[in-house]
Amino acid sequence: MTTAPAMHFAPTREQTVLRNRVRRFARQQLGADVARLDRERLFDRDGWKACADFGVLGWPIPAEYGGAGLDPLTTIMAFEALGQGCADNGLVFAINNHLFACAVYLLDHGTPEQCKRWLPALCDGSLIGAHALTEEETGSDMLSLRTTAVRDGGRYVLNGTKMFISNAPVADLFIVFARTSETAAPQQALSAFIVPADTPGLTVREIPKAGLRGTPMGEVSFTDCAVPADLLLGSEGGGYAAFTRTMEWERGFMVASQVGVLARLVDRCVRHASTRQQFGRPIGDFQAVSHTIADMRVRLELSQLLLYKVGWLRSQGRLALNEVSMLKLYVSESLKASALETMQLHGARGYTEDLGVEREVRDVLAGTIYGGTSQIQRSIISGLLGLSGPA
Ligand SMILES: Cc1cc2nc3c(=O)[nH]c(=O)nc-3n(C[C@H](O)[C@H](O)[C@H](O)COP(=O)(O)OP(=O)(O)OC[C@H]3O[C@@H](n4cnc5c(N)ncnc54)[C@H](O)[C@@H]3O)c2cc1C
């Protein structure tokens, strides 16, 4: 008796067509000026507009709110292709933050009125979104955050300072996490708010950083910053639960473009190893070089398998906490290792600014820090095994 195979790994025809179209778009229309933008630490507004016009900013958002309504697996594949094709990793990271750390929070937790009010402008790119959680004293341990939001009649008054916020200097809208109770249990003491950037009392200071310079980063301060109570996102005290639910999107989906970068590095190393000659032969003839690239290729394959599994689980509406942590950990560490090896295989040229390899290295280093560090991912995975967890 023959039975149908339980698993298959082939993308649909539509997914293949979309991936090819996205890669072509990204190669032809994005990142041409990345060296200058990186040097001058500039956000690429033209690239942002091109992505908005292509539909990128609304890929996973339902059509009723101005998006394309792609399912999670297809969204992941599209972002992988964008990451592979777009030389400006900073622009892609800005989009990731806008979409998965701001728009998707609104989609998951907003009222229909909030979604109607904000999502169409986030999808067409006329508003730029950001996500403000981290503080000077609050990084991995989000439950210790100190920014407060005090109810005062029909409004909440925010006070505190957020750090390392991606897109902050160019953002129009922030999802802000603040403490709404000093007495509730830690998991019920936080709430999320939608805060427009032009709210009086909100100020931003830019923070220069090593890589991903196409995504400006900032410190965001709230000084008696009052927002109407209808800008509470979800329920009062529901901020931690909202964060943990939607963080799965952020961790899983932001990794997709990193897998695309990994593919780009493999291609680049194969080209270089086939053309660069030393000792009268292409350097790829030396096993020390070819095996290094073989290891990179294996990391790419494993990253893709984990990535598609997470997309598939999400498309089935299933939880993927363990898989997302393994994916985030494995891909960010693999990318860091592969970028350093890419530099090594390119010799001195890889270390200069001419080729852009050193920029790739600077860009990928942050991947093991943002969205929960590698140590925290390992603690989540070991916690799910019944061993020591994050706290
Ligand atoms: C490029 C970039 C963009 C970012 N964008 C945003 C953004 O848009 N919004 C936002 O809110 N935040 C953002 N962040 C901040 C990011 O989320 C934090 O950096 C991250 O959560 C870690 O916090 P921390 O930097 O304070 O490090 P800490 O929490 O101070 O950790 C320092 C070190 O100690 C380790 N450590 C801490 N606790 C444990 C533990 N329990 N077990 C083992 N090791 C531990 C960490 O792994 C790390 O190596 C961004 C960061 C970067 C680098």
mmCIF file of N, CA, C and O in Angstrom, residues 203-241:
data_model
loop_
_atom_site.group_PDB
_atom_site.id
_atom_site.type_symbol
_atom_site.label_atom_id
_atom_site.label_comp_id
_atom_site.label_asym_id
_atom_site.label_seq_id
_atom_site.Cartn_x
_atom_site.Cartn_y
_atom_site.Cartn_z
ATOM 1 N N THR A 203 10.505 63.330 22.914
ATOM 2 C CA THR A 203 11.690 63.823 22.193
ATOM 3 C C THR A 203 12.597 62.642 21.833
ATOM 4 O O THR A 203 12.597 61.616 22.522
ATOM 5 N N VAL A 204 13.370 62.834 20.754
ATOM 6 C CA VAL A 204 14.246 61.760 20.253
ATOM 7 C C VAL A 204 15.670 62.288 20.093
ATOM 8 O O VAL A 204 15.870 63.390 19.593
ATOM 9 N N ARG A 205 16.636 61.489 20.550
ATOM 10 C CA ARG A 205 18.057 61.789 20.320
ATOM 11 C C ARG A 205 18.656 60.623 19.543
ATOM 12 O O ARG A 205 18.447 59.468 19.908
ATOM 13 N N GLU A 206 19.357 60.925 18.454
ATOM 14 C CA GLU A 206 19.914 59.843 17.624
ATOM 15 C C GLU A 206 21.108 59.179 18.323
ATOM 16 O O GLU A 206 21.906 59.842 18.980
ATOM 17 N N ILE A 207 21.216 57.842 18.181
ATOM 18 C CA ILE A 207 22.356 57.087 18.737
ATOM 19 C C ILE A 207 23.134 56.481 17.569
ATOM 20 O O ILE A 207 22.632 55.572 16.897
ATOM 21 N N PRO A 208 24.356 56.966 17.290
ATOM 22 C CA PRO A 208 25.151 56.368 16.214
ATOM 23 C C PRO A 208 25.550 54.942 16.582
ATOM 24 O O PRO A 208 25.736 54.628 17.756
ATOM 25 N N LYS A 209 25.664 54.069 15.565
ATOM 26 C CA LYS A 209 26.015 52.675 15.886
ATOM 27 C C LYS A 209 26.918 52.074 14.816
ATOM 28 O O LYS A 209 27.107 52.666 13.752
ATOM 29 N N ALA A 210 27.434 50.864 15.101
ATOM 30 C CA ALA A 210 28.473 50.256 14.260
ATOM 31 C C ALA A 210 27.972 49.858 12.882
ATOM 32 O O ALA A 210 28.658 50.051 11.874
ATOM 33 N N GLY A 211 26.782 49.281 12.818
ATOM 34 C CA GLY A 211 26.286 48.771 11.537
ATOM 35 C C GLY A 211 24.804 49.057 11.380
ATOM 36 O O GLY A 211 24.221 49.809 12.163
ATOM 37 N N LEU A 212 24.204 48.445 10.343
ATOM 38 C CA LEU A 212 22.784 48.677 10.062
ATOM 39 C C LEU A 212 22.471 50.167 10.102
ATOM 40 O O LEU A 212 21.469 50.598 10.661
ATOM 41 N N ARG A 213 23.373 50.948 9.493
ATOM 42 C CA ARG A 213 23.256 52.397 9.637
ATOM 43 C C ARG A 213 22.107 52.977 8.831
ATOM 44 O O ARG A 213 21.715 54.118 9.040
ATOM 45 N N GLY A 214 21.575 52.188 7.906
ATOM 46 C CA GLY A 214 20.383 52.632 7.168
ATOM 47 C C GLY A 214 19.143 52.614 8.036
ATOM 48 O O GLY A 214 18.081 53.083 7.618
ATOM 49 N N THR A 215 19.239 52.030 9.217
ATOM 50 C CA THR A 215 18.161 52.112 10.202
ATOM 51 C C THR A 215 18.633 53.059 11.297
ATOM 52 O O THR A 215 19.442 52.675 12.140
ATOM 53 N N PRO A 216 18.162 54.298 11.309
ATOM 54 C CA PRO A 216 18.601 55.179 12.389
ATOM 55 C C PRO A 216 18.070 54.682 13.723
ATOM 56 O O PRO A 216 16.962 54.136 13.795
ATOM 57 N N MET A 217 18.900 54.828 14.770
ATOM 58 C CA MET A 217 18.501 54.349 16.101
ATOM 59 C C MET A 217 18.435 55.545 17.044
ATOM 60 O O MET A 217 19.188 56.504 16.884
ATOM 61 N N GLY A 218 17.550 55.491 18.036
ATOM 62 C CA GLY A 218 17.461 56.643 18.935
ATOM 63 C C GLY A 218 17.057 56.307 20.347
ATOM 64 O O GLY A 218 16.607 55.198 20.662
ATOM 65 N N GLU A 219 17.281 57.336 21.190
ATOM 66 C CA GLU A 219 16.769 57.317 22.570
ATOM 67 C C GLU A 219 15.471 58.130 22.526
ATOM 68 O O GLU A 219 15.433 59.196 21.921
ATOM 69 N N VAL A 220 14.422 57.607 23.132
ATOM 70 C CA VAL A 220 13.121 58.300 23.084
ATOM 71 C C VAL A 220 12.707 58.639 24.514
ATOM 72 O O VAL A 220 12.562 57.743 25.347
ATOM 73 N N SER A 221 12.530 59.935 24.779
ATOM 74 C CA SER A 221 12.163 60.355 26.138
ATOM 75 C C SER A 221 10.720 60.839 26.180
ATOM 76 O O SER A 221 10.251 61.517 25.256
ATOM 77 N N PHE A 222 10.066 60.495 27.271
ATOM 78 C CA PHE A 222 8.679 60.930 27.499
ATOM 79 C C PHE A 222 8.664 61.773 28.764
ATOM 80 O O PHE A 222 9.030 61.289 29.839
ATOM 81 N N THR A 223 8.282 63.032 28.622
ATOM 82 C CA THR A 223 8.210 63.925 29.786
ATOM 83 C C THR A 223 6.787 64.462 29.876
ATOM 84 O O THR A 223 6.367 65.275 29.042
ATOM 85 N N ASP A 224 6.033 63.951 30.853
ATOM 86 C CA ASP A 224 4.604 64.305 30.965
ATOM 87 C C ASP A 224 3.935 64.246 29.591
ATOM 88 O O ASP A 224 3.233 65.182 29.173
ATOM 89 N N CYS A 225 4.170 63.164 28.923
ATOM 90 C CA CYS A 225 3.677 62.974 27.553
ATOM 91 C C CYS A 225 2.282 62.316 27.633
ATOM 92 O O CYS A 225 2.167 61.140 27.990
ATOM 93 N N ALA A 226 1.246 63.087 27.322
ATOM 94 C CA ALA A 226 -0.132 62.606 27.528
ATOM 95 C C ALA A 226 -0.729 62.086 26.222
ATOM 96 O O ALA A 226 -0.683 62.765 25.188
ATOM 97 N N VAL A 227 -1.240 60.852 26.288
ATOM 98 C CA VAL A 227 -1.928 60.296 25.107
ATOM 99 C C VAL A 227 -3.374 59.956 25.495
ATOM 100 O O VAL A 227 -3.633 59.544 26.636
ATOM 101 N N PRO A 228 -4.325 60.159 24.573
ATOM 102 C CA PRO A 228 -5.719 59.807 24.874
ATOM 103 C C PRO A 228 -5.822 58.331 25.258
ATOM 104 O O PRO A 228 -5.079 57.493 24.737
ATOM 105 N N ALA A 229 -6.780 58.024 26.159
ATOM 106 C CA ALA A 229 -6.901 56.638 26.641
ATOM 107 C C ALA A 229 -7.226 55.671 25.507
ATOM 108 O O ALA A 229 -6.931 54.473 25.607
ATOM 109 N N ASP A 230 -7.800 56.168 24.404
ATOM 110 C CA ASP A 230 -8.125 55.223 23.318
ATOM 111 C C ASP A 230 -6.872 54.824 22.521
ATOM 112 O O ASP A 230 -6.978 54.066 21.551
ATOM 113 N N LEU A 231 -5.695 55.306 22.942
ATOM 114 C CA LEU A 231 -4.454 54.828 22.317
ATOM 115 C C LEU A 231 -3.784 53.712 23.126
ATOM 116 O O LEU A 231 -2.676 53.285 22.813
ATOM 117 N N LEU A 232 -4.476 53.261 24.188
ATOM 118 C CA LEU A 232 -4.030 52.036 24.864
ATOM 119 C C LEU A 232 -4.188 50.894 23.859
ATOM 120 O O LEU A 232 -5.233 50.774 23.206
ATOM 121 N N LEU A 233 -3.146 50.062 23.711
ATOM 122 C CA LEU A 233 -3.197 48.943 22.752
ATOM 123 C C LEU A 233 -3.469 47.664 23.545
ATOM 124 O O LEU A 233 -2.635 47.263 24.362
ATOM 125 N N GLY A 234 -4.614 47.050 23.296
ATOM 126 C CA GLY A 234 -4.993 45.887 24.110
ATOM 127 C C GLY A 234 -5.528 46.367 25.451
ATOM 128 O O GLY A 234 -5.924 47.523 25.598
ATOM 129 N N SER A 235 -5.452 45.495 26.448
ATOM 130 C CA SER A 235 -6.043 45.864 27.746
ATOM 131 C C SER A 235 -4.982 46.449 28.672
ATOM 132 O O SER A 235 -3.778 46.187 28.496
ATOM 133 N N GLU A 236 -5.444 47.226 29.675
ATOM 134 C CA GLU A 236 -4.499 47.724 30.670
ATOM 135 C C GLU A 236 -3.954 46.515 31.439
ATOM 136 O O GLU A 236 -4.726 45.655 31.874
ATOM 137 N N GLY A 237 -2.644 46.445 31.575
ATOM 138 C CA GLY A 237 -2.018 45.297 32.241
ATOM 139 C C GLY A 237 -1.741 44.142 31.292
ATOM 140 O O GLY A 237 -1.136 43.141 31.675
ATOM 141 N N GLY A 238 -2.154 44.292 30.020
ATOM 142 C CA GLY A 238 -1.974 43.176 29.067
ATOM 143 C C GLY A 238 -0.727 43.312 28.210
ATOM 144 O O GLY A 238 -0.550 42.559 27.242
ATOM 145 N N GLY A 239 0.169 44.253 28.563
ATOM 146 C CA GLY A 239 1.333 44.528 27.716
ATOM 147 C C GLY A 239 2.301 43.359 27.617
ATOM 148 O O GLY A 239 2.815 43.060 26.533
ATOM 149 N N TYR A 240 2.535 42.672 28.734
ATOM 150 C CA TYR A 240 3.508 41.574 28.715
ATOM 151 C C TYR A 240 2.972 40.410 27.867
ATOM 152 O O TYR A 240 3.697 39.846 27.035
ATOM 153 N N ALA A 241 1.683 40.108 28.066
ATOM 154 C CA ALA A 241 1.086 39.007 27.283
ATOM 155 C C ALA A 241 1.098 39.355 25.794
ATOM 156 O O ALA A 241 1.409 38.497 24.950
#
